[in-house]
């Protein structure tokens, strides 16, 4: 069985599930899903710049409304449960947790605990962070000791 640690910031769409579950062909896949609420992951200004770069001006205006801190926990737990259920429905083993602090430290621990074969970082584009190599995937490549694949999440 192939084991992937999957870092996400929003619920998986059906396209996301199909994509990550078919990356390795017919081989069975087990997922450890780490969900970090988007509101805790980046500065509001950086998220708004990303939205503008993507042409999503209405989203840029609403970035200040994104729940943060304790307000982001309940939606994150629901998003995680939805994502785990979707992965299981696709025939995969899946477990996970919401990460409240230090996502890269928890990522390293999850990789070691699961004896993972890879890390998949599935997020919306974060152009400013990616340009400066401060996004999760760029930083994880230097810490986890397994291949790190950066994928862009789909929207529904």
C-alpha positions as a Markdown table, in Angstrom:
| # | Residue | x | y | z |
|---|---|---|---|---|
| 1 | Unk | 0.0 | 0.0 | 0.0 |
| 2 | Unk | 1.3 | 3.5 | -1.0 |
| 3 | Unk | 1.0 | 6.1 | 1.8 |
| 4 | Unk | 0.5 | 9.8 | 1.1 |
| 5 | Unk | 0.3 | 12.6 | 3.5 |
| 6 | Unk | -2.1 | 15.1 | 2.0 |
| 7 | Unk | -2.0 | 18.8 | 3.2 |
| 8 | Unk | -5.2 | 20.7 | 2.4 |
| 9 | Unk | -6.7 | 24.0 | 3.3 |
| 10 | Unk | -10.3 | 23.5 | 2.1 |
| 11 | Unk | -12.6 | 20.5 | 1.5 |
| 12 | Unk | -11.6 | 18.2 | -1.3 |
| 13 | Unk | -13.8 | 18.5 | -4.4 |
| 14 | Unk | -14.8 | 15.4 | -6.4 |
| 15 | Unk | -12.1 | 16.3 | -9.0 |
| 16 | Unk | -9.5 | 16.6 | -6.2 |
| 17 | Unk | -10.4 | 13.1 | -4.9 |
| 18 | Unk | -10.3 | 11.6 | -8.4 |
| 19 | Unk | -6.9 | 13.2 | -9.1 |
| 20 | Unk | -5.1 | 12.2 | -5.9 |
| 21 | Unk | -6.6 | 8.7 | -5.8 |
| 22 | Unk | -5.5 | 7.9 | -9.3 |
| 23 | Unk | -2.0 | 9.3 | -9.2 |
| 24 | Unk | -0.5 | 5.8 | -8.6 |
| 25 | Unk | -2.7 | 3.8 | -11.0 |
| 26 | Unk | -4.3 | 0.6 | -9.5 |
| 27 | Unk | -2.0 | 0.5 | -6.5 |
| 28 | Unk | -3.9 | 0.9 | -3.2 |
| 29 | Unk | -3.4 | 4.3 | -1.4 |
| 30 | Unk | -3.7 | 5.3 | 2.2 |
| 31 | Unk | -4.0 | 8.9 | 3.1 |
| 32 | Unk | -3.1 | 10.9 | 6.2 |
| 33 | Unk | -4.9 | 14.2 | 5.7 |
| 34 | Unk | -3.7 | 17.4 | 7.5 |
| 35 | Unk | -6.2 | 20.2 | 7.3 |
| 36 | Unk | -5.1 | 23.7 | 8.2 |
| 37 | Unk | -7.8 | 26.3 | 8.1 |
| 38 | Unk | -7.1 | 28.9 | 5.4 |
| 39 | Unk | -7.7 | 31.7 | 7.8 |
| 40 | Unk | -4.7 | 30.7 | 9.9 |
| 41 | Unk | -2.4 | 29.9 | 7.0 |
| 42 | Unk | -1.6 | 33.2 | 5.4 |
| 43 | Unk | -1.9 | 36.9 | 5.9 |
| 44 | Unk | -5.1 | 38.4 | 4.6 |
| 45 | Unk | -3.2 | 40.8 | 2.4 |
| 46 | Unk | -1.3 | 38.0 | 0.7 |
| 47 | Unk | -4.5 | 36.1 | 0.1 |
| 48 | Unk | -6.1 | 39.2 | -1.4 |
| 49 | Unk | -3.1 | 39.7 | -3.7 |
| 50 | Unk | -3.5 | 36.0 | -4.8 |
| 51 | Unk | -7.2 | 36.6 | -5.5 |
| 52 | Unk | -6.4 | 39.7 | -7.6 |
| 53 | Unk | -3.7 | 37.8 | -9.5 |
| 54 | Unk | -6.3 | 35.1 | -10.3 |
| 55 | Unk | -8.9 | 37.7 | -11.4 |
| 56 | Unk | -11.1 | 36.9 | -8.5 |
| 57 | Unk | -11.8 | 40.5 | -7.4 |
| 58 | Unk | -14.9 | 39.6 | -5.4 |
| 59 | Unk | -13.0 | 37.1 | -3.4 |
| 60 | Unk | -10.2 | 39.6 | -2.7 |
| 61 | Unk | -12.8 | 41.9 | -1.1 |
| 62 | Unk | -14.1 | 39.1 | 1.1 |
| 63 | Unk | -10.7 | 37.9 | 2.4 |
| 64 | Unk | -11.2 | 39.9 | 5.6 |
| 65 | Unk | -14.4 | 37.8 | 6.3 |
| 66 | Unk | -12.5 | 34.5 | 6.3 |
| 67 | Unk | -12.8 | 33.0 | 9.8 |
| 68 | Unk | -9.6 | 32.8 | 11.8 |
| 69 | Unk | -8.4 | 31.3 | 15.1 |
| 70 | Unk | -11.1 | 29.5 | 17.1 |
| 71 | Unk | -13.8 | 30.6 | 14.6 |
| 72 | Unk | -12.0 | 28.6 | 11.9 |
| 73 | Unk | -11.9 | 25.3 | 13.8 |
| 74 | Unk | -15.5 | 24.1 | 13.3 |
| 75 | Unk | -15.6 | 24.7 | 9.6 |
| 76 | Unk | -12.1 | 23.1 | 9.3 |
| 77 | Unk | -13.3 | 20.0 | 11.1 |
| 78 | Unk | -16.3 | 19.7 | 8.8 |
| 79 | Unk | -14.1 | 20.1 | 5.8 |
| 80 | Unk | -11.8 | 17.4 | 7.1 |
| 81 | Unk | -14.6 | 15.0 | 7.7 |
| 82 | Unk | -16.1 | 15.7 | 4.2 |
| 83 | Unk | -12.6 | 15.1 | 2.7 |
| 84 | Unk | -12.0 | 11.8 | 4.6 |
| 85 | Unk | -15.4 | 10.5 | 3.7 |
| 86 | Unk | -14.8 | 11.3 | 0.0 |
| 87 | Unk | -11.4 | 9.5 | 0.0 |
| 88 | Unk | -13.0 | 6.5 | 1.8 |
| 89 | Unk | -15.8 | 6.4 | -0.7 |
| 90 | Unk | -13.2 | 6.3 | -3.5 |
| 91 | Unk | -11.8 | 3.1 | -1.9 |
| 92 | Unk | -8.9 | 4.5 | 0.0 |
| 93 | Unk | -7.9 | 4.3 | 3.7 |
| 94 | Unk | -8.0 | 7.8 | 5.2 |
| 95 | Unk | -7.4 | 9.4 | 8.5 |
| 96 | Unk | -6.6 | 13.0 | 9.4 |
| 97 | Unk | -6.6 | 15.9 | 11.7 |
| 98 | Unk | -6.9 | 19.7 | 11.8 |
| 99 | Unk | -3.6 | 21.4 | 12.4 |
| 100 | Unk | -3.9 | 24.6 | 14.4 |
| 101 | Unk | -0.2 | 25.5 | 14.7 |
| 102 | Unk | 3.1 | 24.8 | 13.0 |
| 103 | Unk | 1.9 | 22.9 | 10.0 |
| 104 | Unk | 5.4 | 21.9 | 8.8 |
| 105 | Unk | 6.4 | 20.5 | 12.1 |
| 106 | Unk | 3.2 | 18.4 | 12.2 |
| 107 | Unk | 3.8 | 17.4 | 8.6 |
| 108 | Unk | 7.3 | 16.0 | 9.4 |
| 109 | Unk | 5.8 | 14.1 | 12.3 |
| 110 | Unk | 3.0 | 12.7 | 10.2 |
| 111 | Unk | 5.4 | 11.5 | 7.5 |
| 112 | Unk | 7.6 | 9.8 | 10.1 |
| 113 | Unk | 4.6 | 8.2 | 12.0 |
| 114 | Unk | 3.0 | 6.9 | 8.8 |
| 115 | Unk | 6.2 | 5.9 | 7.1 |
| 116 | Unk | 4.8 | 7.9 | 4.2 |
| 117 | Unk | 6.0 | 7.5 | 0.7 |
| 118 | Unk | 5.2 | 11.1 | -0.4 |
| 119 | Unk | 3.6 | 14.4 | 0.6 |
| 120 | Unk | 0.9 | 16.0 | -1.6 |
| 121 | Unk | 0.3 | 19.7 | -1.0 |
| 122 | Unk | -3.1 | 20.5 | -2.5 |
| 123 | Unk | -3.9 | 24.2 | -2.2 |
| 124 | Unk | -5.2 | 27.2 | -4.1 |
| 125 | Unk | -2.4 | 29.1 | -5.8 |
| 126 | Unk | -0.5 | 31.4 | -3.5 |
| 127 | Unk | 1.6 | 33.4 | -6.0 |
| 128 | Unk | 3.4 | 35.7 | -3.6 |
| 129 | Unk | 4.5 | 32.8 | -1.2 |
| 130 | Unk | 5.4 | 30.6 | -4.2 |
| 131 | Unk | 7.5 | 33.3 | -5.8 |
| 132 | Unk | 9.5 | 33.6 | -2.6 |
| 133 | Unk | 9.5 | 29.9 | -2.0 |
| 134 | Unk | 7.6 | 30.3 | 1.3 |
| 135 | Unk | 4.6 | 28.1 | 0.4 |
| 136 | Unk | 4.1 | 24.8 | 2.1 |
| 137 | Unk | 5.5 | 22.6 | -0.7 |
| 138 | Unk | 8.7 | 24.6 | -1.1 |
| 139 | Unk | 9.4 | 24.6 | 2.6 |
| 140 | Unk | 8.4 | 21.0 | 3.1 |
| 141 | Unk | 10.8 | 19.8 | 0.4 |
| 142 | Unk | 13.7 | 20.6 | 2.8 |
| 143 | Unk | 12.2 | 19.0 | 5.8 |
| 144 | Unk | 10.3 | 15.7 | 5.2 |
| 145 | Unk | 12.7 | 13.4 | 3.5 |
| 146 | Unk | 10.2 | 12.1 | 0.9 |
| 147 | Unk | 9.1 | 13.5 | -2.4 |
| 148 | Unk | 6.7 | 16.5 | -2.2 |
| 149 | Unk | 4.1 | 17.1 | -5.0 |
| 150 | Unk | 2.5 | 20.5 | -5.3 |
| 151 | Unk | -1.0 | 20.4 | -6.8 |
| 152 | Unk | -3.6 | 23.1 | -7.3 |
| 153 | Unk | -7.0 | 22.4 | -5.8 |
| 154 | Unk | -10.1 | 22.5 | -7.9 |
| 155 | Unk | -13.1 | 24.7 | -7.1 |
| 156 | Unk | -16.7 | 23.6 | -7.2 |
